[in-house]
């Protein structure tokens, strides 16, 4: 993490990173929400540099500025400089310095405590982790896929429904898979993004070890966040398995006609999750799934794909919600975007997006007009056999 | 002081005022080389009325107010040199009206260049504005306030020449409308045929009021744009090349650039010629006129068109140009600054030699960036030097080089553009004394308590 | 200093003076040609030196393997002449100046040369390159430099080419597969003409493609299209490689249309002419070339040189002809995606 300290002064505070690629809108969620330049990418980088040089003392406000970044990577996409790819790493680096010095906002500290104590950020019992599963098979060596459900999928009411519909679909398609239930542990993606690298290492190592013991060859994740860390970071911890996001697997099953679809009339718009889109360039599979359902009309929000606007939930904010409050909070902005398309359904492929949008729709009084559905739910409702 | 904070909160709401040290640190600096000075408050109003209330309050309390857009002028113009309030205008960012047939737009005081560009592309695809190459977060009003230049400047002059009306909050709190909009619902003229009062605000660097609305001329957007780059190794030929090019009246924008890196650009001067047309035929016709105008240099082997490969074209055609911002990272250090005096085209040779000479003297990496203003009526010669923000010595050397540029530019008979406080002083020292007195009178009349962007354009 | 091996006696005995008589840009009969050519040989003023568009063609027109074009370039440079404008010449010389940046794959005894053309790296993908691909070189340090013939600067070639061959040899390369036609020309025509030693074997990528296609014969689905071929300037240096074009076309089932500007009568892509002579001649050459392709009923135009592709692709596409590099054409035949596309 030393590298960031030597590089961070390179930001010119030119602000390209505030926008979408066509400048149609402000696209850094925390800048959009707070509007002080300090809450944009350059604000974070300049203030961190000042802090490193001793020009500015640590304060809770400083830490909040740093932690209100959702690590959505819009800045990485838009910054024209040669270092663009490293920006989020720099932010994570700065956070890890703050973690090491014990200087983090209380809400972030609570997040870590919860993971330490409960293996999930919601402080719910480990033993209840598989409670949603309702007879879903436990993973055994020999099963083709381990279905990694993640913290939200395990505990959050709405995300649980995603997990259930996906499990049902996989069963329907005859996929051999199992879950870990109460033996599952947090994937660590958020912990990493929040800069608690030590805790992340423990999580990554124990998870990898467990997967190895169970001879896991393929993992399918509900959450793009878990997909991201398992695919891109776990290999550094000796992990050796294939990782898929469920939309990839589902699209494959549809192509192979293992999942057969019938008419389902709806006008749907789709939210690209940052950890699926900008992080892993998976833009097409979710859209193809929706487009293969007869009767579904897919309409795009103005900002989509690389230019998609973050739901505001990244970097643990689906729990901590440092960007909440007011009509400029990213999730509320985004459901308005969705509503403007004329869609009746906002399709998601991520439990964080799901949680954020369910609340935002209420706050915007759009309950009667727009519903959030996970892609697995939409597919389940469109099954031909029903 | 905390009364002031509470009063500001009352005006704009708690979320949009800060007196915390993080905001004060950040808003006390710009990306350039000027020394920092921190504000006491940063405020982000949303409406003209909020601006008015803030200014009235500040005037009563005699606290400085510095309006800030993107903060990208680079010359310290938004650094609050006497503290007080920095008013970040970027929340007042609506596009209020486009009159398609009369080809003008009314924007708010903090509407961004990027925002206006994409709005027009989406809603009025036959219209465009003269977008500068500043990063897209730069604001349309601030750009006119500093007499910026954009893609249509060769055809229609400084971007401030395109202003068709203003709404201004005066330092004493009155809200004035300037131009046709002062008597009509239309914003087609900033003055003519009445007295043109826009001169009380444009070029004044926010020292005479806060502009909350502005009318701006729009121009036809042709369907196709293309680029040619004419290259010569004789800087002395550039003025003549520009004269011939502008004579064709076939060109959109003309930029000239010279820089030693990467090596393929060494020793040469490059004239970027942008062309537009609604059809291939129109484009080809214009190109032929341009080629013919410059044929004599090709025959004498002194100049020629470089082959711009198809994959390199977007680098020249995009608006704004990303490549200019990237110059800040050439030394892997997040900074560049340029002094951009307005000089005659015939000064190009001397300016380009000076640019390179100073680079050698101060061991700097340079780029000359020039934009032709009008039909070669004058040019903006940007003496740009890049620096590593972590290298204090290098930053100091850039400062020294730019100081030499400032003196040199005045000796050439030029004027400073978006001048630093020091450059403003240098100009005022040379200014006709009665003119200077007039400036002083105007400033004193409009801003009796000297609250607006103090130390800038401060006469005597 | 390296010197051109040019045999004046061959010219003294030459009746046809094909070098100049066949030139597409000069209108000289045999007698005039003989006179002018003698002036060139004797280093006297001749309009030939001005009129030459640097199309390379006379290298191939000479039936005796003399090097008329190289001699013209020598004479131009001797007189301090510039073919292209001086600043453009400088630009090209500076652009490709070696700077000690070696861009290498895992170089083995057999290596692909991408010259100094990143587009070649994008082209060399897929099954046809699978086995060879890890071993490649790219960059100014490996740039053949032949292009300076267009700029009347053999001095640059003489200065740089020996170092380039040394750079290649130092990588331990025993066989270089040249993906840039001009590289192959430089090692097999220009280098010998100047007595520059080439201490490694060179293989033209045509030959490589042909052999690879044979290996993948089962994967080939004949394309059944009519194509025109854009024969480039450097092909004139190594006409012995021409037959591979038809051999490859045969393997992948494409039909080469007959047209006026093919073979010896091929037309330059025009962009060098634009630099050297201005837009009028360049536009004329490009128009005649494309008209000819359209009239011949071709669906595709197949390119050997990536620069010809860049010069003409868009213009052809606008006329309904699909431009394609021959590597991409081969990939297409085995069901792979082309790398270079217009738009
Ligand atoms: C890479 C790069 C390229 C550039 N290229 C160009 C170019 O091509 N053309 C060009 O013209 N400039 C260019 N610039 C310079 C500058 O960025 C632009 O002119 C830009 O438009 C300034 O806008 P801003 O919002 O950043 O102004 P700021 O720096 O925020 O403000 C400039 C001045 O305007 C005053 N001001 C701001 N808002 C108001 C208001 N509402 N009412 C009254 N006063 C106000 C401020 O107090 C200040 O004095 C470039 C800069 C960079 C960094
Ligand atoms: S992160 Fe990049 S785009 Fe954003 S302000 Fe810094 S340099 Fe500019
Ligand atoms: S990652 Fe997203 S939230 Fe964080 S600074 Fe970049 S754009 Fe803003
Ligand atoms: S160069 Fe060749 S063709 Fe020309 S005169 Fe000499 S021998 Fe004949
Ligand atoms: S190079 Fe071409 S133009 Fe020049 S003399 Fe030879 S054939 Fe003619």
CSV table of C-alpha atoms in Angstrom, one decimal, chain A:
chain,number,residue,atom,x,y,z
A,1,UNK,CA,0.0,0.0,0.0
A,2,UNK,CA,3.1,2.2,0.1
A,3,UNK,CA,2.8,2.7,-3.6
A,4,UNK,CA,-0.3,4.9,-3.2
A,5,UNK,CA,1.5,7.4,-1.0
A,6,UNK,CA,4.1,8.0,-3.8
A,7,UNK,CA,1.5,8.4,-6.5
A,8,UNK,CA,-1.5,10.1,-5.0
A,9,UNK,CA,-0.2,13.6,-5.8
A,10,UNK,CA,-0.7,12.9,-9.5
A,11,UNK,CA,-4.3,13.9,-9.5
A,12,UNK,CA,-4.8,17.2,-11.3
A,13,UNK,CA,-8.2,17.8,-9.8
A,14,UNK,CA,-9.5,18.4,-13.3
A,15,UNK,CA,-12.8,16.7,-12.6
A,16,UNK,CA,-13.3,14.5,-15.7
A,17,UNK,CA,-14.1,11.8,-13.2
A,18,UNK,CA,-17.2,13.6,-12.0
A,19,UNK,CA,-19.1,12.8,-15.1
A,20,UNK,CA,-20.4,10.1,-17.4
A,21,UNK,CA,-18.5,9.8,-20.7
A,22,UNK,CA,-20.9,12.2,-22.5
A,23,UNK,CA,-21.0,14.7,-19.5
A,24,UNK,CA,-24.8,14.3,-19.4
A,25,UNK,CA,-24.8,13.9,-15.7
A,26,UNK,CA,-22.6,13.8,-12.6
A,27,UNK,CA,-21.7,10.2,-12.1
A,28,UNK,CA,-19.6,10.0,-9.0
A,29,UNK,CA,-22.3,9.0,-6.5
A,30,UNK,CA,-20.8,10.7,-3.5
A,31,UNK,CA,-20.1,14.0,-5.4
A,32,UNK,CA,-23.6,13.9,-6.8
A,33,UNK,CA,-24.9,13.5,-3.2
A,34,UNK,CA,-22.8,16.0,-1.4
A,35,UNK,CA,-21.7,18.5,-4.1
A,36,UNK,CA,-18.7,19.8,-2.3
A,37,UNK,CA,-15.6,19.2,-4.4
A,38,UNK,CA,-14.1,17.5,-1.4
A,39,UNK,CA,-16.5,14.6,-1.9
A,40,UNK,CA,-15.3,14.0,-5.5
A,41,UNK,CA,-12.4,11.8,-6.4
A,42,UNK,CA,-10.0,14.7,-6.5
A,43,UNK,CA,-11.2,15.9,-3.1
A,44,UNK,CA,-10.4,12.5,-1.6
A,45,UNK,CA,-7.0,12.3,-3.3
A,46,UNK,CA,-5.9,15.8,-2.4
A,47,UNK,CA,-7.1,15.6,1.2
A,48,UNK,CA,-5.4,12.3,1.6
A,49,UNK,CA,-2.2,13.7,0.2
A,50,UNK,CA,-2.5,16.6,2.6
A,51,UNK,CA,-3.1,14.2,5.5
A,52,UNK,CA,0.0,12.1,4.5
A,53,UNK,CA,2.1,15.2,4.4
A,54,UNK,CA,0.9,16.4,7.8
A,55,UNK,CA,-0.8,19.5,6.3
A,56,UNK,CA,-4.1,18.3,7.5
A,57,UNK,CA,-4.9,16.5,10.7
A,58,UNK,CA,-7.2,13.5,10.8
A,59,UNK,CA,-10.8,14.2,11.6
A,60,UNK,CA,-14.0,12.3,11.5
A,61,UNK,CA,-15.1,14.5,8.6
A,62,UNK,CA,-12.0,13.6,6.7
A,63,UNK,CA,-12.6,9.9,7.3
A,64,UNK,CA,-16.2,10.3,6.2
A,65,UNK,CA,-15.1,12.0,3.0
A,66,UNK,CA,-12.8,9.1,2.3
A,67,UNK,CA,-15.4,6.5,3.2
A,68,UNK,CA,-18.3,8.0,1.3
A,69,UNK,CA,-16.7,6.7,-1.9
A,70,UNK,CA,-18.6,3.6,-2.9
A,71,UNK,CA,-15.6,2.3,-4.9
A,72,UNK,CA,-17.9,2.3,-8.0
A,73,UNK,CA,-15.0,2.9,-10.4
A,74,UNK,CA,-16.7,5.6,-12.4
A,75,UNK,CA,-13.6,7.7,-11.9
A,76,UNK,CA,-11.4,4.9,-13.1
A,77,UNK,CA,-13.5,4.8,-16.2
A,78,UNK,CA,-13.4,8.5,-16.8
A,79,UNK,CA,-10.1,9.9,-15.6
A,80,UNK,CA,-7.9,10.5,-18.7
A,81,UNK,CA,-4.6,10.1,-16.9
A,82,UNK,CA,-2.2,7.1,-17.1
A,83,UNK,CA,-2.8,6.2,-13.5
A,84,UNK,CA,-6.6,6.0,-13.8
A,85,UNK,CA,-6.7,2.2,-13.2
A,86,UNK,CA,-5.1,2.7,-9.8
A,87,UNK,CA,-7.4,5.3,-8.3
A,88,UNK,CA,-9.6,3.0,-6.3
A,89,UNK,CA,-6.5,1.1,-5.1
A,90,UNK,CA,-5.2,4.5,-3.8
A,91,UNK,CA,-8.5,5.1,-2.0
A,92,UNK,CA,-8.4,1.6,-0.5
A,93,UNK,CA,-4.7,2.2,0.4
A,94,UNK,CA,-5.6,5.4,2.3
A,95,UNK,CA,-8.4,3.6,4.1
A,96,UNK,CA,-6.1,0.8,5.2
A,97,UNK,CA,-3.7,3.4,6.6
A,98,UNK,CA,-6.6,4.9,8.6
A,99,UNK,CA,-7.7,1.4,9.7
A,100,UNK,CA,-4.1,0.7,10.9
A,101,UNK,CA,-4.1,3.9,12.9
A,102,UNK,CA,-7.5,3.1,14.3
A,103,UNK,CA,-9.0,6.2,12.7
A,104,UNK,CA,-12.2,5.3,11.0
A,105,UNK,CA,-15.8,6.6,11.3
A,106,UNK,CA,-17.9,4.8,13.9
A,107,UNK,CA,-20.2,3.2,11.3
A,108,UNK,CA,-17.2,1.6,9.5
A,109,UNK,CA,-15.9,0.4,12.9
A,110,UNK,CA,-19.2,-1.2,13.6
A,111,UNK,CA,-19.2,-2.9,10.2
A,112,UNK,CA,-15.8,-4.5,11.0
A,113,UNK,CA,-16.9,-5.5,14.5
A,114,UNK,CA,-19.9,-7.3,13.0
A,115,UNK,CA,-17.9,-9.2,10.6
A,116,UNK,CA,-15.4,-10.2,13.3
A,117,UNK,CA,-18.1,-11.3,15.7
A,118,UNK,CA,-20.8,-12.7,13.4
A,119,UNK,CA,-19.2,-13.3,10.0
A,120,UNK,CA,-21.7,-10.9,8.6
A,121,UNK,CA,-22.2,-7.1,8.7
A,122,UNK,CA,-25.8,-7.4,9.9
A,123,UNK,CA,-24.9,-8.9,13.3
A,124,UNK,CA,-27.1,-11.8,12.8
A,125,UNK,CA,-26.4,-15.3,14.1
A,126,UNK,CA,-24.1,-17.5,12.2
A,127,UNK,CA,-26.3,-20.4,12.8
A,128,UNK,CA,-29.1,-18.7,11.0
A,129,UNK,CA,-27.1,-18.1,7.9
A,130,UNK,CA,-28.8,-21.0,6.0
A,131,UNK,CA,-32.2,-20.4,7.5
A,132,UNK,CA,-33.6,-19.0,4.2
A,133,UNK,CA,-32.6,-22.2,2.4
A,134,UNK,CA,-35.6,-24.2,3.1
A,135,UNK,CA,-34.3,-27.6,2.1
A,136,UNK,CA,-31.7,-26.5,-0.4
A,137,UNK,CA,-29.1,-29.1,-0.6
A,138,UNK,CA,-25.8,-28.8,1.3
A,139,UNK,CA,-22.7,-28.8,-0.9
A,140,UNK,CA,-20.9,-32.1,-1.1
A,141,UNK,CA,-17.7,-32.9,-2.9
A,142,UNK,CA,-18.8,-34.1,-6.4
A,143,UNK,CA,-21.4,-31.4,-6.8
A,144,UNK,CA,-20.7,-29.3,-9.9
A,145,UNK,CA,-21.2,-25.9,-8.3
A,146,UNK,CA,-20.9,-24.4,-4.9
A,147,UNK,CA,-23.6,-21.7,-4.7
A,148,UNK,CA,-22.0,-19.0,-2.6
A,149,UNK,CA,-25.0,-16.9,-1.3
A,150,UNK,CA,-23.2,-14.1,0.6
A,151,UNK,CA,-24.3,-12.1,3.6
A,152,UNK,CA,-27.2,-10.2,2.1
A,153,UNK,CA,-28.6,-13.2,0.3
A,154,UNK,CA,-28.4,-15.1,3.6
A,155,UNK,CA,-30.0,-12.6,5.9
A,156,UNK,CA,-31.7,-9.7,4.1
A,157,UNK,CA,-35.4,-10.3,3.5
A,158,UNK,CA,-35.4,-9.1,-0.1
A,159,UNK,CA,-32.1,-10.6,-1.0
A,160,UNK,CA,-33.1,-13.9,0.5
A,161,UNK,CA,-35.9,-14.0,-2.1
A,162,UNK,CA,-33.2,-13.7,-4.8
A,163,UNK,CA,-31.3,-16.6,-3.4
A,164,UNK,CA,-34.4,-18.7,-3.2
A,165,UNK,CA,-35.5,-18.0,-6.8
A,166,UNK,CA,-32.0,-18.7,-8.0
A,167,UNK,CA,-31.8,-22.0,-6.1
A,168,UNK,CA,-35.1,-23.0,-7.6
A,169,UNK,CA,-34.0,-22.2,-11.1
A,170,UNK,CA,-30.8,-24.2,-10.7
A,171,UNK,CA,-32.8,-27.1,-9.4
A,172,UNK,CA,-35.3,-26.8,-12.3
A,173,UNK,CA,-32.4,-26.8,-14.8
A,174,UNK,CA,-31.0,-29.9,-13.2
A,175,UNK,CA,-27.7,-28.2,-12.2
A,176,UNK,CA,-25.8,-30.1,-9.5
A,177,UNK,CA,-25.0,-27.7,-6.8
A,178,UNK,CA,-25.1,-27.1,-3.0
A,179,UNK,CA,-24.8,-24.3,-0.5
A,180,UNK,CA,-22.7,-24.1,2.7
A,181,UNK,CA,-25.5,-22.9,4.9
A,182,UNK,CA,-24.3,-21.9,8.4
A,183,UNK,CA,-20.7,-22.9,7.4
A,184,UNK,CA,-20.6,-20.0,4.9
A,185,UNK,CA,-18.6,-16.9,5.8
A,186,UNK,CA,-18.4,-13.4,4.6
A,187,UNK,CA,-16.6,-13.1,1.2
A,188,UNK,CA,-14.6,-10.1,2.3
A,189,UNK,CA,-15.1,-7.9,-0.7
A,190,UNK,CA,-16.5,-5.0,1.3
A,191,UNK,CA,-14.0,-5.5,4.1
A,192,UNK,CA,-11.2,-5.2,1.5
A,193,UNK,CA,-12.7,-2.1,-0.1
A,194,UNK,CA,-13.0,-0.5,3.4
A,195,UNK,CA,-9.3,-1.0,3.9
A,196,UNK,CA,-9.3,-3.7,6.6
A,197,UNK,CA,-6.8,-5.8,4.6
A,198,UNK,CA,-5.8,-8.0,7.6
A,199,UNK,CA,-9.4,-9.1,8.2
A,200,UNK,CA,-9.8,-9.6,4.5
A,201,UNK,CA,-6.8,-11.9,4.3
A,202,UNK,CA,-8.2,-14.0,7.1
A,203,UNK,CA,-11.5,-14.3,5.3
A,204,UNK,CA,-10.0,-15.0,1.9
A,205,UNK,CA,-7.6,-17.6,3.4
A,206,UNK,CA,-10.3,-19.5,5.5
A,207,UNK,CA,-12.8,-19.4,2.6
A,208,UNK,CA,-10.2,-20.7,0.1
A,209,UNK,CA,-9.1,-23.3,2.6
A,210,UNK,CA,-12.7,-24.5,3.1
A,211,UNK,CA,-13.4,-24.6,-0.6
A,212,UNK,CA,-10.3,-26.6,-1.1
A,213,UNK,CA,-11.2,-29.1,1.6
A,214,UNK,CA,-14.6,-29.6,0.0
A,215,UNK,CA,-12.9,-30.0,-3.4
A,216,UNK,CA,-14.8,-27.2,-4.9
A,217,UNK,CA,-14.1,-26.7,-8.6
A,218,UNK,CA,-16.8,-24.2,-9.6
A,219,UNK,CA,-18.4,-21.4,-7.6
A,220,UNK,CA,-21.5,-19.5,-8.7
A,221,UNK,CA,-22.2,-16.4,-6.7
A,222,UNK,CA,-25.4,-14.5,-6.1
A,223,UNK,CA,-23.6,-11.2,-5.5
A,224,UNK,CA,-21.3,-9.4,-8.0
A,225,UNK,CA,-19.3,-8.3,-5.0
A,226,UNK,CA,-18.4,-11.9,-4.0
A,227,UNK,CA,-17.9,-12.7,-7.6
A,228,UNK,CA,-15.4,-9.9,-7.9
A,229,UNK,CA,-13.3,-10.8,-4.9
A,230,UNK,CA,-13.3,-14.5,-5.5
A,231,UNK,CA,-12.5,-14.1,-9.2
A,232,UNK,CA,-9.8,-11.4,-8.9
A,233,UNK,CA,-8.4,-11.4,-5.4
A,234,UNK,CA,-8.7,-15.0,-4.1
A,235,UNK,CA,-6.3,-16.5,-6.6
A,236,UNK,CA,-3.6,-14.6,-4.7
A,237,UNK,CA,-4.4,-16.8,-1.7
A,238,UNK,CA,-3.9,-20.0,-3.5
A,239,UNK,CA,-7.5,-20.4,-4.4
A,240,UNK,CA,-7.9,-22.5,-7.6
A,241,UNK,CA,-11.5,-22.7,-8.8
A,242,UNK,CA,-13.7,-21.2,-11.5
A,243,UNK,CA,-16.0,-18.4,-10.4
A,244,UNK,CA,-19.2,-17.4,-12.2
A,245,UNK,CA,-21.7,-14.8,-11.5
A,246,UNK,CA,-25.2,-16.3,-11.6
A,247,UNK,CA,-26.2,-14.3,-14.7
A,248,UNK,CA,-23.4,-16.0,-16.6
A,249,UNK,CA,-24.6,-19.4,-15.6
A,250,UNK,CA,-28.2,-18.6,-16.1
A,251,UNK,CA,-27.6,-17.2,-19.6
A,252,UNK,CA,-25.8,-20.4,-20.5
A,253,UNK,CA,-28.6,-22.5,-19.2
A,254,UNK,CA,-31.1,-20.5,-21.3
A,255,UNK,CA,-29.0,-20.8,-24.4
A,256,UNK,CA,-28.8,-24.6,-23.8
A,257,UNK,CA,-32.6,-24.6,-23.4
A,258,UNK,CA,-32.2,-26.1,-19.9
A,259,UNK,CA,-34.3,-23.2,-18.7
A,260,UNK,CA,-37.3,-22.7,-20.9
A,261,UNK,CA,-39.1,-19.4,-21.0
A,262,UNK,CA,-42.6,-18.3,-21.8
A,263,UNK,CA,-44.5,-15.0,-22.2
A,264,UNK,CA,-44.0,-12.4,-19.5
A,265,UNK,CA,-45.2,-9.0,-20.3
A,266,UNK,CA,-43.2,-6.2,-18.7
A,267,UNK,CA,-41.2,-3.1,-19.5
A,268,UNK,CA,-37.9,-3.6,-17.8
A,269,UNK,CA,-34.8,-1.5,-17.3
A,270,UNK,CA,-31.6,-2.9,-15.9
A,271,UNK,CA,-29.1,-1.6,-13.4
A,272,UNK,CA,-25.5,-2.6,-14.1
A,273,UNK,CA,-24.0,-3.4,-10.7
A,274,UNK,CA,-20.5,-1.8,-10.5
A,275,UNK,CA,-18.8,-5.0,-9.5
A,276,UNK,CA,-20.3,-6.8,-12.5
A,277,UNK,CA,-20.0,-4.0,-15.0
A,278,UNK,CA,-17.1,-1.7,-14.5
A,279,UNK,CA,-15.1,-4.2,-12.5
A,280,UNK,CA,-15.6,-7.3,-14.6
A,281,UNK,CA,-17.0,-6.0,-17.9
A,282,UNK,CA,-20.0,-8.2,-17.7
A,283,UNK,CA,-22.6,-6.1,-19.5
A,284,UNK,CA,-24.2,-8.4,-22.0
A,285,UNK,CA,-25.3,-11.6,-20.2
A,286,UNK,CA,-27.9,-10.0,-17.9
A,287,UNK,CA,-29.4,-8.1,-20.8
A,288,UNK,CA,-29.4,-11.2,-23.0
A,289,UNK,CA,-31.3,-13.1,-20.3
A,290,UNK,CA,-33.9,-10.4,-20.2
A,291,UNK,CA,-34.2,-10.2,-23.9
A,292,UNK,CA,-34.7,-13.9,-24.3
A,293,UNK,CA,-37.9,-13.7,-22.3
A,294,UNK,CA,-40.8,-13.3,-24.7
A,295,UNK,CA,-42.9,-10.2,-24.0
A,296,UNK,CA,-40.2,-8.4,-22.0
A,297,UNK,CA,-39.3,-5.0,-23.4
A,298,UNK,CA,-35.8,-3.9,-22.3
A,299,UNK,CA,-35.4,-0.2,-22.1
A,300,UNK,CA,-32.1,1.4,-21.1
A,301,UNK,CA,-31.6,4.2,-18.6
A,302,UNK,CA,-29.8,7.1,-20.1
A,303,UNK,CA,-26.6,6.1,-18.2
A,304,UNK,CA,-25.8,2.5,-18.7
A,305,UNK,CA,-23.0,0.0,-19.0
A,306,UNK,CA,-19.7,1.8,-18.4
A,307,UNK,CA,-21.6,4.9,-17.6
A,308,UNK,CA,-24.0,3.3,-15.2
A,309,UNK,CA,-24.7,5.2,-12.0
A,310,UNK,CA,-23.9,3.4,-8.8
A,311,UNK,CA,-26.8,2.5,-6.4
A,312,UNK,CA,-24.8,4.0,-3.6
A,313,UNK,CA,-24.4,0.6,-1.8
A,314,UNK,CA,-20.8,-0.2,-2.6
A,315,UNK,CA,-18.1,-0.4,0.0
A,316,UNK,CA,-20.4,-1.5,2.7
A,317,UNK,CA,-22.8,1.3,2.2
A,318,UNK,CA,-25.7,-1.1,1.8
A,319,UNK,CA,-25.4,-1.3,5.5
A,320,UNK,CA,-23.6,1.9,6.6
A,321,UNK,CA,-25.3,4.1,4.1
A,322,UNK,CA,-23.0,7.1,4.5
A,323,UNK,CA,-24.6,8.5,1.3
A,324,UNK,CA,-28.2,8.4,2.6
A,325,UNK,CA,-30.4,11.4,3.2
A,326,UNK,CA,-32.2,13.6,0.9
A,327,UNK,CA,-33.3,13.3,-2.7
A,328,UNK,CA,-29.7,13.4,-4.0
A,329,UNK,CA,-28.8,10.1,-2.4
A,330,UNK,CA,-27.6,7.9,-5.2
A,331,UNK,CA,-30.3,5.2,-4.8
A,332,UNK,CA,-33.1,7.8,-5.0
A,333,UNK,CA,-31.5,9.4,-8.0
A,334,UNK,CA,-31.2,6.1,-9.7
A,335,UNK,CA,-34.8,5.0,-9.1
A,336,UNK,CA,-35.9,8.3,-10.6
A,337,UNK,CA,-33.7,7.5,-13.6
A,338,UNK,CA,-35.4,4.1,-13.9
A,339,UNK,CA,-38.9,5.6,-13.6
A,340,UNK,CA,-38.1,8.1,-16.3
A,341,UNK,CA,-37.6,5.3,-18.8
A,342,UNK,CA,-41.3,4.4,-18.5
A,343,UNK,CA,-40.3,0.9,-17.2
A,344,UNK,CA,-42.5,-0.9,-14.7
A,345,UNK,CA,-39.7,-3.1,-13.4
A,346,UNK,CA,-36.2,-2.2,-12.3
A,347,UNK,CA,-34.2,-5.4,-12.9
A,348,UNK,CA,-31.1,-5.9,-10.7
A,349,UNK,CA,-28.4,-8.6,-10.5
A,350,UNK,CA,-27.0,-7.7,-7.1
A,351,UNK,CA,-28.4,-8.0,-3.6
A,352,UNK,CA,-26.9,-4.6,-2.7
A,353,UNK,CA,-28.7,-2.9,-5.5
A,354,UNK,CA,-31.8,-4.7,-4.4
A,355,UNK,CA,-31.7,-3.5,-0.8
A,356,UNK,CA,-30.8,0.1,-1.8
A,357,UNK,CA,-33.6,0.4,-4.4
A,358,UNK,CA,-36.3,-1.2,-2.3
A,359,UNK,CA,-35.8,1.6,0.2
A,360,UNK,CA,-35.4,4.3,-2.4
A,361,UNK,CA,-38.6,3.4,-4.2
A,362,UNK,CA,-40.5,3.9,-0.9
A,363,UNK,CA,-38.7,7.2,-0.3
A,364,UNK,CA,-39.6,8.4,-3.7
A,365,UNK,CA,-43.2,7.2,-3.4
A,366,UNK,CA,-42.9,5.1,-6.5
A,367,UNK,CA,-44.2,1.9,-4.8
A,368,UNK,CA,-47.2,1.7,-7.0
A,369,UNK,CA,-45.3,2.5,-10.2
A,370,UNK,CA,-42.0,0.7,-10.2
A,371,UNK,CA,-40.9,-2.6,-8.7
A,372,UNK,CA,-37.4,-3.9,-8.1
A,373,UNK,CA,-36.9,-7.5,-9.3
A,374,UNK,CA,-33.8,-9.6,-9.4
A,375,UNK,CA,-33.1,-11.1,-12.8
A,376,UNK,CA,-33.5,-14.6,-11.2
A,377,UNK,CA,-36.9,-13.6,-10.0
A,378,UNK,CA,-38.0,-12.4,-13.4
A,379,UNK,CA,-36.7,-15.5,-15.0
A,380,UNK,CA,-38.4,-17.7,-12.4
A,381,UNK,CA,-41.7,-16.0,-13.1
A,382,UNK,CA,-41.3,-16.6,-16.8
A,383,UNK,CA,-40.6,-20.3,-16.6
A,384,UNK,CA,-42.4,-22.2,-19.3
A,385,UNK,CA,-43.3,-25.1,-17.1
A,386,UNK,CA,-45.5,-22.8,-15.0
